[in-house]
Amino acid sequence: MTLRVLLQLLILLLLTGVLGACEKAEQGKQQQRNKKQQLVTTTQVVRGAQQQIERSGNLRVRRIIHVHNLEEGQVKEIPWYEGDAVSQGEMLVRLDDELLLTAQRKAAAQLDEAEKNLLRLERLIKTNAISEDALIAARTEVAVTKADIDELAVRLQRTRIHADFDGLITERLVEPGDFAEKNRHLLTVIDPLSLVIEVTLSQLLLPSVNKGDAVEVQIDALGQQWHPAKIIRIHPTIDPLTGQGTVEVGFDELPSGIKSGQRATLRLAITSDEILLIPYSALQQNRERNWVYLIKDGKSVEQDIVPGEYWPDGIAIIDGIEDGDEVITRGFLGLKNGAKVTIVEAQDDSQQ
């Protein structure tokens, strides 16, 4: 190898070392600069959300009748037991009516006598043989006796208690031979077609549901099948403490085996143009407050918020942010209010 070649190799090695040292120095400076920067990832808040949500509740009967007697007496008939189906108009309970029938016959005899006496006095008044007051008294007696008969007829009707609707017996509280004083609870009848599920929804979601909207219901005791149902009623008030409203769901056709008290899960799809969602990772909170970090003029800005409904893809915000705000979702380690930040692509968890 000639001297010239050796010199060229030596110069090349020297240049390589210098360039490597410069590159390392530049990398070190860049690392120092990066350490001074707060690297974050962000997302823009967009109004509007479409989610499928689930809520749980218990089946309950809206139409339930506690059968009481308006007349006292001995129970003569009560042919129904718990679980029996009854039809509208069927007799549920029969009370003893002998005393009322006797009183009715007595009143009928009194009426007959009073009417005959009135006819006699009406003939006598024409000859001025009696006073006008005597005639008036006779007419009053007839009217009062007729009223007594009408009252007894009503009371007799009350000794037979009939079903107001097709239903099921759920309670039998007396037996034949028992004496039922007035206003005693005898039976309980429910309308199975009035079974509903009550669930609560956030005030943010209520404007997005309407009476008649289709939903699906899964009843724990009946397996994994989802049954068609619909929203039948939206209550007009909101709980001021929780911000929740109540929705009732009913069935056009009752699933076989359904019973009051069973646990059920409601599933419905909701689309709302009014909801602002933020990712779960953006929410900061402690015992005193909830907040997010916004990006404004290249700096982080703490913003207090009021969180609402928790959705599968994020948290609905009731107050504190607006459509188009840019919130920080990662990079909170060491982040302070007013810190200069650099927005980067999403990094792995080790860089938060």
Tab-separated table of N, CA, C and O in Angstrom, residues 54-147:
chain	number	residue	atom	x	y	z
A	54	GLU	N	-77.674	0.221	27.141
A	54	GLU	CA	-78.456	-0.751	27.883
A	54	GLU	C	-78.747	-0.206	29.273
A	54	GLU	O	-77.906	0.456	29.876
A	55	ARG	N	-79.939	-0.491	29.745
A	55	ARG	CA	-80.355	-0.111	31.087
A	55	ARG	C	-81.112	-1.285	31.714
A	55	ARG	O	-81.787	-2.040	31.022
A	56	SER	N	-80.995	-1.412	33.027
A	56	SER	CA	-81.658	-2.506	33.739
A	56	SER	C	-82.798	-1.980	34.598
A	56	SER	O	-82.763	-0.836	35.063
A	57	GLY	N	-83.785	-2.824	34.789
A	57	GLY	CA	-84.921	-2.474	35.628
A	57	GLY	C	-85.719	-3.724	35.947
A	57	GLY	O	-85.384	-4.836	35.513
A	58	ASN	N	-86.769	-3.545	36.731
A	58	ASN	CA	-87.635	-4.655	37.094
A	58	ASN	C	-89.003	-4.503	36.442
A	58	ASN	O	-89.506	-3.395	36.288
A	59	LEU	N	-89.573	-5.621	36.056
A	59	LEU	CA	-90.927	-5.620	35.521
A	59	LEU	C	-91.917	-5.323	36.653
A	59	LEU	O	-91.803	-5.873	37.752
A	60	ARG	N	-92.861	-4.465	36.363
A	60	ARG	CA	-93.903	-4.185	37.345
A	60	ARG	C	-95.227	-3.971	36.615
A	60	ARG	O	-95.259	-3.668	35.413
A	61	VAL	N	-96.300	-4.139	37.351
A	61	VAL	CA	-97.642	-4.012	36.787
A	61	VAL	C	-98.142	-2.595	37.011
A	61	VAL	O	-98.110	-2.080	38.131
A	62	ARG	N	-98.582	-1.962	35.935
A	62	ARG	CA	-99.147	-0.620	36.049
A	62	ARG	C	-100.592	-0.650	36.541
A	62	ARG	O	-101.031	0.239	37.258
A	63	ARG	N	-101.340	-1.678	36.159
A	63	ARG	CA	-102.766	-1.739	36.502
A	63	ARG	C	-102.978	-2.853	37.519
A	63	ARG	O	-102.872	-4.038	37.204
A	64	ILE	N	-103.264	-2.455	38.735
A	64	ILE	CA	-103.442	-3.408	39.831
A	64	ILE	C	-104.618	-2.935	40.683
A	64	ILE	O	-104.721	-1.752	41.010
A	65	ILE	N	-105.509	-3.856	41.006
A	65	ILE	CA	-106.705	-3.538	41.777
A	65	ILE	C	-106.690	-4.318	43.085
A	65	ILE	O	-106.577	-5.551	43.080
A	66	HIS	N	-106.796	-3.587	44.186
A	66	HIS	CA	-106.988	-4.222	45.484
A	66	HIS	C	-108.496	-4.235	45.756
A	66	HIS	O	-109.097	-3.188	45.986
A	67	VAL	N	-109.081	-5.403	45.702
A	67	VAL	CA	-110.535	-5.543	45.813
A	67	VAL	C	-110.942	-5.432	47.281
A	67	VAL	O	-110.522	-6.237	48.126
A	68	HIS	N	-111.786	-4.430	47.589
A	68	HIS	CA	-112.335	-4.227	48.924
A	68	HIS	C	-113.861	-4.332	48.860
A	68	HIS	O	-114.467	-4.093	47.811
A	69	ASN	N	-114.464	-4.674	49.969
A	69	ASN	CA	-115.921	-4.729	50.037
A	69	ASN	C	-116.469	-3.424	50.589
A	69	ASN	O	-115.959	-2.876	51.564
A	70	LEU	N	-117.526	-2.932	49.957
A	70	LEU	CA	-118.184	-1.708	50.415
A	70	LEU	C	-119.347	-2.014	51.356
A	70	LEU	O	-119.900	-1.097	51.960
A	71	GLU	N	-119.731	-3.311	51.443
A	71	GLU	CA	-120.735	-3.759	52.407
A	71	GLU	C	-120.097	-4.793	53.320
A	71	GLU	O	-119.263	-5.596	52.880
A	72	GLU	N	-120.456	-4.764	54.575
A	72	GLU	CA	-119.946	-5.793	55.471
A	72	GLU	C	-120.852	-7.007	55.421
A	72	GLU	O	-122.034	-6.921	55.066
A	73	GLY	N	-120.285	-8.160	55.768
A	73	GLY	CA	-121.075	-9.385	55.774
A	73	GLY	C	-120.174	-10.602	55.715
A	73	GLY	O	-118.953	-10.511	55.511
A	74	GLN	N	-120.791	-11.738	55.873
A	74	GLN	CA	-120.050	-12.998	55.815
A	74	GLN	C	-119.735	-13.345	54.361
A	74	GLN	O	-120.551	-13.168	53.466
A	75	VAL	N	-118.499	-13.841	54.140
A	75	VAL	CA	-118.091	-14.255	52.797
A	75	VAL	C	-118.760	-15.591	52.477
A	75	VAL	O	-118.558	-16.592	53.163
A	76	LYS	N	-119.586	-15.605	51.435
A	76	LYS	CA	-120.271	-16.822	51.010
A	76	LYS	C	-119.511	-17.554	49.911
A	76	LYS	O	-119.448	-18.785	49.903
A	77	GLU	N	-118.978	-16.809	48.955
A	77	GLU	CA	-118.237	-17.414	47.838
A	77	GLU	C	-117.003	-16.581	47.535
A	77	GLU	O	-117.066	-15.345	47.503
A	78	ILE	N	-115.886	-17.293	47.300
A	78	ILE	CA	-114.676	-16.661	46.766
A	78	ILE	C	-113.917	-17.775	46.034
A	78	ILE	O	-113.032	-18.422	46.582
A	79	PRO	N	-114.306	-18.050	44.789
A	79	PRO	CA	-113.836	-19.248	44.096
A	79	PRO	C	-112.431	-19.150	43.501
A	79	PRO	O	-112.001	-20.091	42.821
A	80	TRP	N	-111.723	-18.052	43.721
A	80	TRP	CA	-110.466	-17.832	43.016
A	80	TRP	C	-109.262	-17.948	43.953
A	80	TRP	O	-109.329	-17.581	45.126
A	81	TYR	N	-108.152	-18.432	43.366
A	81	TYR	CA	-106.897	-18.565	44.099
A	81	TYR	C	-105.775	-17.860	43.326
A	81	TYR	O	-105.940	-17.513	42.147
A	82	GLU	N	-104.640	-17.703	43.992
A	82	GLU	CA	-103.499	-17.034	43.358
A	82	GLU	C	-103.118	-17.754	42.055
A	82	GLU	O	-102.994	-18.982	42.023
A	83	GLY	N	-102.949	-16.953	41.018
A	83	GLY	CA	-102.599	-17.504	39.711
A	83	GLY	C	-103.779	-17.765	38.802
A	83	GLY	O	-103.599	-17.995	37.601
A	84	ASP	N	-105.006	-17.740	39.354
A	84	ASP	CA	-106.191	-17.958	38.512
A	84	ASP	C	-106.432	-16.752	37.600
A	84	ASP	O	-106.263	-15.609	38.006
A	85	ALA	N	-106.848	-17.052	36.368
A	85	ALA	CA	-107.218	-15.997	35.428
A	85	ALA	C	-108.709	-15.728	35.528
A	85	ALA	O	-109.514	-16.659	35.617
A	86	VAL	N	-109.078	-14.475	35.520
A	86	VAL	CA	-110.492	-14.086	35.572
A	86	VAL	C	-110.796	-13.196	34.372
A	86	VAL	O	-109.923	-12.487	33.868
A	87	SER	N	-112.041	-13.255	33.947
A	87	SER	CA	-112.486	-12.434	32.821
A	87	SER	C	-113.286	-11.249	33.323
A	87	SER	O	-113.885	-11.299	34.408
A	88	GLN	N	-113.289	-10.210	32.528
A	88	GLN	CA	-114.066	-9.028	32.895
A	88	GLN	C	-115.529	-9.396	33.119
A	88	GLN	O	-116.142	-10.095	32.316
A	89	GLY	N	-116.082	-8.951	34.229
A	89	GLY	CA	-117.480	-9.214	34.553
A	89	GLY	C	-117.711	-10.441	35.407
A	89	GLY	O	-118.808	-10.608	35.960
A	90	GLU	N	-116.723	-11.322	35.538
A	90	GLU	CA	-116.908	-12.508	36.369
A	90	GLU	C	-117.005	-12.122	37.843
A	90	GLU	O	-116.335	-11.193	38.303
A	91	MET	N	-117.813	-12.891	38.596
A	91	MET	CA	-117.957	-12.616	40.014
A	91	MET	C	-116.714	-13.087	40.761
A	91	MET	O	-116.286	-14.242	40.620
A	92	LEU	N	-116.162	-12.186	41.567
A	92	LEU	CA	-114.982	-12.510	42.352
A	92	LEU	C	-115.341	-12.955	43.765
A	92	LEU	O	-114.773	-13.917	44.285
A	93	VAL	N	-116.273	-12.230	44.386
A	93	VAL	CA	-116.653	-12.496	45.773
A	93	VAL	C	-118.158	-12.305	45.908
A	93	VAL	O	-118.729	-11.370	45.338
A	94	ARG	N	-118.809	-13.206	46.719
A	94	ARG	CA	-120.216	-13.014	47.063
A	94	ARG	C	-120.348	-12.976	48.572
A	94	ARG	O	-119.863	-13.875	49.277
A	95	LEU	N	-120.977	-11.921	49.073
A	95	LEU	CA	-121.213	-11.761	50.506
A	95	LEU	C	-122.651	-12.140	50.841
A	95	LEU	O	-123.537	-12.127	49.978
A	96	ASP	N	-122.885	-12.464	52.112
A	96	ASP	CA	-124.229	-12.769	52.581
A	96	ASP	C	-125.145	-11.563	52.379
A	96	ASP	O	-124.784	-10.422	52.712
A	97	ASP	N	-126.335	-11.787	51.823
A	97	ASP	CA	-127.246	-10.680	51.513
A	97	ASP	C	-128.629	-10.861	52.123
A	97	ASP	O	-129.574	-10.146	51.762
A	98	GLU	N	-128.804	-11.795	53.061
A	98	GLU	CA	-130.130	-12.099	53.594
A	98	GLU	C	-130.750	-10.895	54.299
A	98	GLU	O	-131.942	-10.596	54.120
A	99	LEU	N	-129.971	-10.207	55.117
A	99	LEU	CA	-130.521	-9.061	55.839
A	99	LEU	C	-130.948	-7.961	54.881
A	99	LEU	O	-132.001	-7.321	55.074
A	100	LEU	N	-130.160	-7.736	53.842
A	100	LEU	CA	-130.503	-6.692	52.873
A	100	LEU	C	-131.750	-7.070	52.081
A	100	LEU	O	-132.598	-6.213	51.784
A	101	LEU	N	-131.890	-8.358	51.733
A	101	LEU	CA	-133.085	-8.794	51.015
A	101	LEU	C	-134.325	-8.631	51.892
A	101	LEU	O	-135.398	-8.215	51.406
A	102	THR	N	-134.179	-8.945	53.159
A	102	THR	CA	-135.305	-8.760	54.083
A	102	THR	C	-135.687	-7.292	54.188
A	102	THR	O	-136.874	-6.929	54.160
A	103	ALA	N	-134.653	-6.434	54.313
A	103	ALA	CA	-134.926	-4.992	54.390
A	103	ALA	C	-135.563	-4.492	53.106
A	103	ALA	O	-136.445	-3.603	53.129
A	104	GLN	N	-135.175	-5.070	51.969
A	104	GLN	CA	-135.747	-4.648	50.693
A	104	GLN	C	-137.222	-5.038	50.607
A	104	GLN	O	-138.065	-4.251	50.130
A	105	ARG	N	-137.575	-6.238	51.058
A	105	ARG	CA	-138.980	-6.664	51.045
A	105	ARG	C	-139.808	-5.778	51.986
A	105	ARG	O	-140.949	-5.403	51.668
A	106	LYS	N	-139.245	-5.455	53.137
A	106	LYS	CA	-139.943	-4.586	54.079
A	106	LYS	C	-140.204	-3.212	53.475
A	106	LYS	O	-141.313	-2.654	53.589
A	107	ALA	N	-139.166	-2.659	52.801
A	107	ALA	CA	-139.314	-1.343	52.179
A	107	ALA	C	-140.337	-1.378	51.057
A	107	ALA	O	-141.104	-0.415	50.848
A	108	ALA	N	-140.384	-2.478	50.328
A	108	ALA	CA	-141.363	-2.607	49.240
A	108	ALA	C	-142.784	-2.601	49.801
A	108	ALA	O	-143.704	-1.981	49.222
A	109	ALA	N	-143.000	-3.290	50.953
A	109	ALA	CA	-144.323	-3.291	51.582
A	109	ALA	C	-144.692	-1.898	52.080
A	109	ALA	O	-145.850	-1.451	51.934
A	110	GLN	N	-143.690	-1.199	52.654
A	110	GLN	CA	-143.937	0.155	53.132
A	110	GLN	C	-144.285	1.091	51.978
A	110	GLN	O	-145.150	1.980	52.107
A	111	LEU	N	-143.624	0.884	50.842
A	111	LEU	CA	-143.913	1.717	49.680
A	111	LEU	C	-145.345	1.471	49.184
A	111	LEU	O	-146.064	2.419	48.828
A	112	ASP	N	-145.718	0.205	49.152
A	112	ASP	CA	-147.084	-0.109	48.700
A	112	ASP	C	-148.120	0.569	49.601
A	112	ASP	O	-149.094	1.168	49.114
A	113	GLU	N	-147.887	0.491	50.905
A	113	GLU	CA	-148.818	1.125	51.844
A	113	GLU	C	-148.807	2.639	51.691
A	113	GLU	O	-149.874	3.287	51.710
A	114	ALA	N	-147.614	3.236	51.513
A	114	ALA	CA	-147.517	4.696	51.385
A	114	ALA	C	-148.190	5.182	50.115
A	114	ALA	O	-148.838	6.244	50.099
A	115	GLU	N	-148.049	4.423	49.026
A	115	GLU	CA	-148.687	4.825	47.766
A	115	GLU	C	-150.219	4.745	47.882
A	115	GLU	O	-150.933	5.619	47.348
A	116	LYS	N	-150.733	3.699	48.534
A	116	LYS	CA	-152.190	3.603	48.719
A	116	LYS	C	-152.709	4.748	49.583
A	116	LYS	O	-153.777	5.324	49.302
A	117	ASN	N	-151.944	5.089	50.622
A	117	ASN	CA	-152.354	6.198	51.490
A	117	ASN	C	-152.352	7.519	50.728
A	117	ASN	O	-153.247	8.357	50.896
A	118	LEU	N	-151.364	7.687	49.827
A	118	LEU	CA	-151.296	8.905	49.034
A	118	LEU	C	-152.498	9.020	48.106
A	118	LEU	O	-153.088	10.112	47.952
A	119	LEU	N	-152.883	7.902	47.470
A	119	LEU	CA	-154.061	7.930	46.590
A	119	LEU	C	-155.318	8.313	47.371
A	119	LEU	O	-156.169	9.081	46.895
A	120	ARG	N	-155.424	7.780	48.576
A	120	ARG	CA	-156.597	8.103	49.397
A	120	ARG	C	-156.630	9.583	49.748
A	120	ARG	O	-157.677	10.248	49.643
A	121	LEU	N	-155.467	10.144	50.106
A	121	LEU	CA	-155.423	11.553	50.487
A	121	LEU	C	-155.649	12.470	49.282
A	121	LEU	O	-156.221	13.553	49.416
A	122	GLU	N	-155.199	12.046	48.129
A	122	GLU	CA	-155.421	12.856	46.924
A	122	GLU	C	-156.910	12.937	46.593
A	122	GLU	O	-157.386	13.957	46.067
A	123	ARG	N	-157.683	11.883	46.897
A	123	ARG	CA	-159.130	11.957	46.680
A	123	ARG	C	-159.786	12.862	47.714
A	123	ARG	O	-160.692	13.641	47.405
A	124	LEU	N	-159.295	12.785	48.959
A	124	LEU	CA	-159.882	13.583	50.028
A	124	LEU	C	-159.580	15.066	49.879
A	124	LEU	O	-160.394	15.908	50.281
A	125	ILE	N	-158.415	15.384	49.285
A	125	ILE	CA	-158.063	16.806	49.178
A	125	ILE	C	-159.027	17.544	48.280
A	125	ILE	O	-159.232	18.757	48.399
A	126	LYS	N	-159.667	16.800	47.363
A	126	LYS	CA	-160.611	17.433	46.436
A	126	LYS	C	-161.877	17.913	47.164
A	126	LYS	O	-162.569	18.792	46.690
A	127	THR	N	-162.154	17.278	48.283
A	127	THR	CA	-163.356	17.667	49.042
A	127	THR	C	-162.992	18.494	50.267
A	127	THR	O	-163.849	18.707	51.140
A	128	ASN	N	-161.715	18.881	50.325
A	128	ASN	CA	-161.214	19.683	51.455
A	128	ASN	C	-161.364	18.971	52.787
A	128	ASN	O	-161.509	19.586	53.848
A	129	ALA	N	-161.311	17.611	52.723
A	129	ALA	CA	-161.457	16.825	53.950
A	129	ALA	C	-160.144	16.730	54.729
A	129	ALA	O	-160.147	16.369	55.910
A	130	ILE	N	-159.026	17.031	54.056
A	130	ILE	CA	-157.716	17.015	54.733
A	130	ILE	C	-156.975	18.293	54.373
A	130	ILE	O	-157.320	19.004	53.428
A	131	SER	N	-155.910	18.515	55.144
A	131	SER	CA	-155.102	19.709	54.888
A	131	SER	C	-154.073	19.432	53.789
A	131	SER	O	-153.721	18.278	53.502
A	132	GLU	N	-153.578	20.536	53.227
A	132	GLU	CA	-152.505	20.423	52.212
A	132	GLU	C	-151.248	19.825	52.814
A	132	GLU	O	-150.516	19.062	52.154
A	133	ASP	N	-150.984	20.113	54.083
A	133	ASP	CA	-149.782	19.581	54.753
A	133	ASP	C	-149.831	18.061	54.840
A	133	ASP	O	-148.792	17.385	54.682
A	134	ALA	N	-150.978	17.491	55.094
A	134	ALA	CA	-151.115	16.035	55.180
A	134	ALA	C	-150.794	15.391	53.839
A	134	ALA	O	-150.152	14.327	53.760
A	135	LEU	N	-151.208	16.030	52.758
A	135	LEU	CA	-150.923	15.502	51.426
A	135	LEU	C	-149.426	15.566	51.128
A	135	LEU	O	-148.840	14.619	50.576
A	136	ILE	N	-148.837	16.695	51.505
A	136	ILE	CA	-147.392	16.842	51.274
A	136	ILE	C	-146.619	15.779	52.057
A	136	ILE	O	-145.665	15.169	51.556
A	137	ALA	N	-147.019	15.525	53.291
A	137	ALA	CA	-146.352	14.511	54.113
A	137	ALA	C	-146.477	13.135	53.491
A	137	ALA	O	-145.535	12.326	53.504
A	138	ALA	N	-147.622	12.822	52.924
A	138	ALA	CA	-147.833	11.524	52.292
A	138	ALA	C	-146.947	11.373	51.062
A	138	ALA	O	-146.381	10.297	50.811
A	139	ARG	N	-146.851	12.419	50.282
A	139	ARG	CA	-145.979	12.374	49.091
A	139	ARG	C	-144.504	12.213	49.497
A	139	ARG	O	-143.744	11.487	48.844
A	140	THR	N	-144.130	12.902	50.568
A	140	THR	CA	-142.747	12.788	51.039
A	140	THR	C	-142.448	11.367	51.496
A	140	THR	O	-141.368	10.826	51.220
A	141	GLU	N	-143.390	10.743	52.176
A	141	GLU	CA	-143.181	9.376	52.650
A	141	GLU	C	-142.976	8.420	51.471
A	141	GLU	O	-142.130	7.522	51.517
A	142	VAL	N	-143.746	8.605	50.413
A	142	VAL	CA	-143.573	7.767	49.225
A	142	VAL	C	-142.183	7.960	48.620
A	142	VAL	O	-141.489	6.995	48.272
A	143	ALA	N	-141.755	9.223	48.501
A	143	ALA	CA	-140.449	9.518	47.903
A	143	ALA	C	-139.310	8.941	48.744
A	143	ALA	O	-138.346	8.361	48.213
A	144	VAL	N	-139.414	9.074	50.058
A	144	VAL	CA	-138.357	8.559	50.944
A	144	VAL	C	-138.306	7.038	50.878
A	144	VAL	O	-137.221	6.432	50.827
A	145	THR	N	-139.441	6.399	50.853
A	145	THR	CA	-139.463	4.938	50.783
A	145	THR	C	-138.866	4.436	49.470
A	145	THR	O	-138.141	3.431	49.436
A	146	LYS	N	-139.162	5.122	48.370
A	146	LYS	CA	-138.550	4.753	47.082
A	146	LYS	C	-137.025	4.916	47.139
A	146	LYS	O	-136.276	4.081	46.605
A	147	ALA	N	-136.562	6.002	47.781
A	147	ALA	CA	-135.120	6.208	47.920
A	147	ALA	C	-134.491	5.101	48.748
A	147	ALA	O	-133.382	4.623	48.452
